[in-house]
Amino acid sequence: MLDQKTIDLVKSTVPVLEKHGEQITTRFYQLMFGNHPELLNIFNHANQKQGKQQRALASAVYAAAMYIDNLEAILPVVQQIAHKHRSLGIKPEHYPIVGKHLLLAIKDVLGDAATDEIIDAWAKAYGIIADAFISVEAEMYDEAAKQKGGWDGFRNFIVDRKVEESDVITSFYLVPEDQKEIAHFIPGQYISIKLEIEGEKFTHIRQYSLSDAPGKEYYRISVKREAGTANPDGRVSNYLHDEVKEGDVLKVSAPAGDFVLDTTKNTPIALLSGGVGITPMLSMLKTVVEMQPERKVTFIHAAANGNVHALRNEVEALTALEQVNSFFFYDSPTEEDRQNNSFDVEGYVTRDWIEENVTYKDAEFYFCGPVPFMKSVNRSLKDLGVAEDNIHFEFFGPKGSLV
Ligand SMILES: Cc1cc2nc3c(=O)[nH]c(=O)nc-3n(C[C@H](O)[C@H](O)[C@H](O)COP(=O)(O)OP(=O)(O)OC[C@H]3O[C@@H](n4cnc5c(N)ncnc54)[C@H](O)[C@@H]3O)c2cc1C
Ligand code: HEM
């Protein structure tokens, strides 16, 4: 436990650090990667370049510091980050490295304002925060390894099938090389893939949501090719599309993540997705249909047009069921889409449309997609008075950077 003086000092300096937050975390990463270049094997370089990881780490450290005398209150946030850490293979021995460089960065950026007393208080606070993460993660490592079909770290999976789902999205069916059982997952969860690209110094790790229902002998991921316009092309997605063939081996973590379908409830459910955000939503749709045939489900998918609309057939196969209602939104339909009547609504999903077409009172909402889509859906649901507890979303990037 920390003494009251230390707690007060840490809390009183949070606003100052918050003000310099990104400067501190940017400096932190420079210092840490300078001394520990091996950590570039686990961090996402594109997130670093865009400052996303810096924002995520900064907001998490400050949130934790504000609750330093009541970390229980932010346990859900700790768990969500810990899921990501577990899937990446972050271990207790990594924490002192982060702590040391965070304090060095605070000193560097704040100069004389960072007195010995302040640094000492933050060192103690970081120790407490790190311990909280380490203990939550220890349980998760244990559970991932000990569950039926589970494993520790990364396991070799063979690409059994590679299926083009649209102009930009391709699915990969992954089966374990050892041909043994694979762990169950909850719809909405993701796996991490670790790639060693020949000729490259560092490995790349990325997360992909599982896009089929659980209980199969394979995991399926569906990956969008991230083409950079002004920026470089996405490294891993393009490599998977262009270089990885059926029969190749990929290193895969056990499933992780706290964005999960709650099948204990039987209230109506709405699943909304934009673009490749369809992956966790389709897994949820298939599961609701399998496990809760009485539960009403509205499935809403937004895509630019039919050329980039993935996994359409799998959704359509389920819309014949009475419990399922589905709507496709295209914002830029092609002539062919119009001729084939292949969409229900032209344009974006709006608050008014949801109000008129979705049973939203007491419904559970799950959504995933590009940032503008997610912000707009979130705002619409709040406007409609949907309770915070009934709103669940997944963001395909570092959570705290979603501002
Ligand atoms: C929980 C979770 C689930 C996910 N599920 C899925 C899924 O089901 N399907 C899916 O396709 N994706 C999913 N993702 C996203 C996925 O993990 C990757 O982020 C995505 O595939 C892009 O990776 P990449 O290596 O191709 O791109 P990166 O190389 O990581 O680049 C990402 C973006 O940054 C840009 N960029 C690269 N370098 C720079 C630079 N120097 N300066 C500025 N910009 C730059 C690129 O153009 C690109 O747009 C998920 C992510 C998370 C966190
Ligand atoms: C108390 C200390 C720490 C805090 C508060 C913290 C916080 C965070 C947060 C908020 C994220 C983003 C989560 C998300 O994507 O949803 C994250 C991701 C990550 N963390 Fe930590 N972290 C800590 C310690 C560590 C340590 C010790 C390491 C390893 C050296 C580490 C490595 C990573 C990596 C590699 C990612 C993913 C980065 C990416 O995909 O861009 N973290 N962490």
Tab-separated table of C-alpha atoms in Angstrom, residues 19-197:
chain	number	residue	atom	x	y	z
A	19	LYS	CA	-0.765	18.132	-20.236
A	20	HIS	CA	2.614	16.824	-21.370
A	21	GLY	CA	1.288	13.288	-21.811
A	22	GLU	CA	2.084	12.614	-25.424
A	23	GLN	CA	5.425	14.404	-25.220
A	24	ILE	CA	6.359	12.160	-22.296
A	25	THR	CA	5.213	8.912	-23.894
A	26	THR	CA	6.827	9.822	-27.219
A	27	ARG	CA	10.113	10.428	-25.403
A	28	PHE	CA	9.524	7.244	-23.407
A	29	TYR	CA	9.340	5.112	-26.544
A	30	GLN	CA	12.430	6.772	-28.038
A	31	LEU	CA	14.421	6.001	-24.900
A	32	MET	CA	13.028	2.503	-24.444
A	33	PHE	CA	13.536	1.365	-28.040
A	34	GLY	CA	17.029	2.941	-27.977
A	35	ASN	CA	18.008	0.738	-25.028
A	36	HIS	CA	15.813	-2.271	-25.875
A	37	PRO	CA	15.499	-2.570	-29.646
A	38	GLU	CA	14.338	-6.188	-29.146
A	39	LEU	CA	10.972	-4.764	-28.019
A	40	LEU	CA	10.366	-3.660	-31.615
A	41	ASN	CA	9.507	-7.334	-32.142
A	42	ILE	CA	6.289	-6.872	-30.196
A	43	PHE	CA	5.212	-3.264	-30.738
A	44	ASN	CA	3.261	-2.265	-33.830
A	45	HIS	CA	5.510	0.126	-35.759
A	46	ALA	CA	2.649	1.783	-37.697
A	47	ASN	CA	0.783	2.558	-34.453
A	48	GLN	CA	3.992	4.100	-33.145
A	49	LYS	CA	4.462	6.249	-36.237
A	50	GLN	CA	0.904	7.533	-36.006
A	51	GLY	CA	1.183	8.200	-32.260
A	52	LYS	CA	-1.696	5.825	-31.489
A	53	GLN	CA	0.140	3.657	-29.007
A	54	GLN	CA	1.575	6.725	-27.269
A	55	ARG	CA	-1.948	8.090	-26.688
A	56	ALA	CA	-3.210	4.711	-25.503
A	57	LEU	CA	-0.428	4.181	-22.992
A	58	ALA	CA	-0.579	7.761	-21.702
A	59	SER	CA	-4.300	7.710	-21.039
A	60	ALA	CA	-4.073	4.314	-19.333
A	61	VAL	CA	-1.237	5.346	-17.014
A	62	TYR	CA	-3.029	8.548	-15.990
A	63	ALA	CA	-6.350	6.806	-15.470
A	64	ALA	CA	-4.563	4.296	-13.267
A	65	ALA	CA	-2.794	7.070	-11.346
A	66	MET	CA	-6.095	8.853	-10.674
A	67	TYR	CA	-7.416	5.622	-9.174
A	68	ILE	CA	-4.174	4.647	-7.478
A	69	ASP	CA	-5.984	4.196	-4.131
A	70	ASN	CA	-8.850	2.250	-5.732
A	71	LEU	CA	-7.540	0.276	-8.716
A	72	GLU	CA	-10.553	-2.058	-8.423
A	73	ALA	CA	-12.607	0.735	-10.020
A	74	ILE	CA	-10.669	0.460	-13.271
A	75	LEU	CA	-10.398	-3.323	-13.306
A	76	PRO	CA	-12.412	-3.634	-16.561
A	77	VAL	CA	-9.928	-1.333	-18.321
A	78	VAL	CA	-6.994	-3.263	-16.868
A	79	GLN	CA	-8.556	-6.517	-18.052
A	80	GLN	CA	-9.148	-5.242	-21.561
A	81	ILE	CA	-5.504	-4.128	-21.887
A	82	ALA	CA	-4.330	-7.351	-20.212
A	83	HIS	CA	-6.123	-9.416	-22.853
A	84	LYS	CA	-4.124	-7.592	-25.520
A	85	HIS	CA	-0.906	-7.961	-23.514
A	86	ARG	CA	-1.515	-11.690	-23.044
A	87	SER	CA	-2.106	-12.219	-26.737
A	88	LEU	CA	1.151	-10.384	-27.474
A	89	GLY	CA	3.223	-12.268	-24.907
A	90	ILE	CA	3.987	-9.370	-22.497
A	91	LYS	CA	5.652	-10.835	-19.411
A	92	PRO	CA	6.408	-9.586	-15.829
A	93	GLU	CA	10.061	-8.954	-16.739
A	94	HIS	CA	8.947	-6.336	-19.288
A	95	TYR	CA	7.325	-4.108	-16.651
A	96	PRO	CA	10.485	-2.751	-14.961
A	97	ILE	CA	11.797	-1.798	-18.415
A	98	VAL	CA	8.674	0.262	-19.118
A	99	GLY	CA	8.732	1.757	-15.592
A	100	LYS	CA	12.376	2.801	-15.811
A	101	HIS	CA	11.958	4.520	-19.170
A	102	LEU	CA	8.693	6.183	-18.210
A	103	LEU	CA	10.401	7.841	-15.230
A	104	LEU	CA	13.386	8.855	-17.361
A	105	ALA	CA	10.997	10.397	-19.888
A	106	ILE	CA	9.094	12.306	-17.178
A	107	LYS	CA	12.387	13.712	-15.935
A	108	ASP	CA	13.504	14.597	-19.443
A	109	VAL	CA	10.317	16.428	-20.384
A	110	LEU	CA	9.538	18.147	-17.074
A	111	GLY	CA	13.155	19.018	-16.185
A	112	ASP	CA	13.510	20.638	-12.742
A	113	ALA	CA	9.759	20.521	-12.191
A	114	ALA	CA	10.102	16.761	-11.723
A	115	THR	CA	11.569	16.852	-8.217
A	116	ASP	CA	13.066	13.754	-6.589
A	117	GLU	CA	9.970	13.588	-4.421
A	118	ILE	CA	7.665	13.473	-7.467
A	119	ILE	CA	9.785	10.884	-9.262
A	120	ASP	CA	9.934	8.764	-6.151
A	121	ALA	CA	6.144	8.913	-5.730
A	122	TRP	CA	5.576	7.950	-9.376
A	123	ALA	CA	8.066	5.082	-9.095
A	124	LYS	CA	6.040	3.669	-6.223
A	125	ALA	CA	2.729	4.250	-8.004
A	126	TYR	CA	3.999	2.594	-11.191
A	127	GLY	CA	5.057	-0.413	-9.106
A	128	ILE	CA	1.505	-0.788	-7.802
A	129	ILE	CA	-0.053	-0.353	-11.265
A	130	ALA	CA	2.407	-2.823	-12.810
A	131	ASP	CA	1.646	-5.389	-10.096
A	132	ALA	CA	-2.068	-5.083	-10.846
A	133	PHE	CA	-1.440	-5.799	-14.553
A	134	ILE	CA	1.005	-8.613	-13.815
A	135	SER	CA	-1.427	-10.437	-11.543
A	136	VAL	CA	-4.397	-10.098	-13.938
A	137	GLU	CA	-2.186	-11.261	-16.816
A	138	ALA	CA	-0.807	-14.205	-14.803
A	139	GLU	CA	-4.350	-15.532	-14.448
A	140	MET	CA	-4.988	-15.045	-18.146
A	141	TYR	CA	-1.783	-16.874	-19.156
A	142	ASP	CA	-2.742	-19.696	-16.883
A	143	GLU	CA	-6.261	-19.921	-18.256
A	144	ALA	CA	-5.128	-19.706	-21.902
A	145	ALA	CA	-2.629	-22.530	-21.442
A	146	LYS	CA	-4.686	-24.814	-19.208
A	147	GLN	CA	-8.040	-24.672	-20.997
A	148	LYS	CA	-8.979	-27.615	-23.213
A	149	GLY	CA	-7.059	-27.251	-26.470
A	150	GLY	CA	-5.221	-24.250	-25.033
A	151	TRP	CA	-1.567	-23.235	-25.281
A	152	ASP	CA	1.011	-20.743	-24.100
A	153	GLY	CA	2.532	-18.131	-26.432
A	154	PHE	CA	2.337	-18.758	-30.172
A	155	ARG	CA	1.405	-22.073	-31.788
A	156	ASN	CA	1.950	-23.080	-35.403
A	157	PHE	CA	-1.167	-23.141	-37.583
A	158	ILE	CA	-1.326	-24.167	-41.236
A	159	VAL	CA	-3.317	-22.093	-43.704
A	160	ASP	CA	-5.736	-24.795	-44.788
A	161	ARG	CA	-7.791	-22.586	-47.114
A	162	LYS	CA	-7.548	-19.048	-48.405
A	163	VAL	CA	-10.849	-17.655	-49.716
A	164	GLU	CA	-11.414	-14.308	-51.407
A	165	GLU	CA	-14.499	-12.713	-49.846
A	166	SER	CA	-14.487	-9.382	-51.721
A	167	ASP	CA	-12.099	-7.155	-53.678
A	168	VAL	CA	-10.350	-6.261	-50.440
A	169	ILE	CA	-11.090	-8.997	-47.881
A	170	THR	CA	-9.698	-12.548	-47.849
A	171	SER	CA	-10.388	-15.279	-45.303
A	172	PHE	CA	-7.771	-17.655	-43.934
A	173	TYR	CA	-8.836	-20.997	-42.428
A	174	LEU	CA	-6.214	-21.995	-39.881
A	175	VAL	CA	-5.707	-25.518	-38.529
A	176	PRO	CA	-3.114	-26.487	-35.889
A	177	GLU	CA	0.062	-28.018	-37.291
A	178	ASP	CA	0.142	-30.534	-34.409
A	179	GLN	CA	-3.398	-31.647	-35.402
A	180	LYS	CA	-4.444	-31.526	-31.750
A	181	GLU	CA	-7.506	-29.841	-30.336
A	182	ILE	CA	-7.879	-26.043	-30.451
A	183	ALA	CA	-9.193	-23.816	-27.670
A	184	HIS	CA	-12.797	-22.691	-27.630
A	185	PHE	CA	-13.435	-18.972	-28.059
A	186	ILE	CA	-16.289	-16.589	-27.362
A	187	PRO	CA	-17.672	-14.796	-30.438
A	188	GLY	CA	-16.097	-11.354	-30.639
A	189	GLN	CA	-12.639	-12.541	-29.544
A	190	TYR	CA	-9.480	-12.232	-31.610
A	191	ILE	CA	-6.175	-14.012	-32.084
A	192	SER	CA	-2.755	-12.454	-32.553
A	193	ILE	CA	-0.659	-13.494	-35.536
A	194	LYS	CA	3.113	-13.182	-35.382
A	195	LEU	CA	4.872	-12.875	-38.731
A	196	GLU	CA	8.539	-13.344	-39.439
A	197	ILE	CA	9.107	-11.795	-42.833
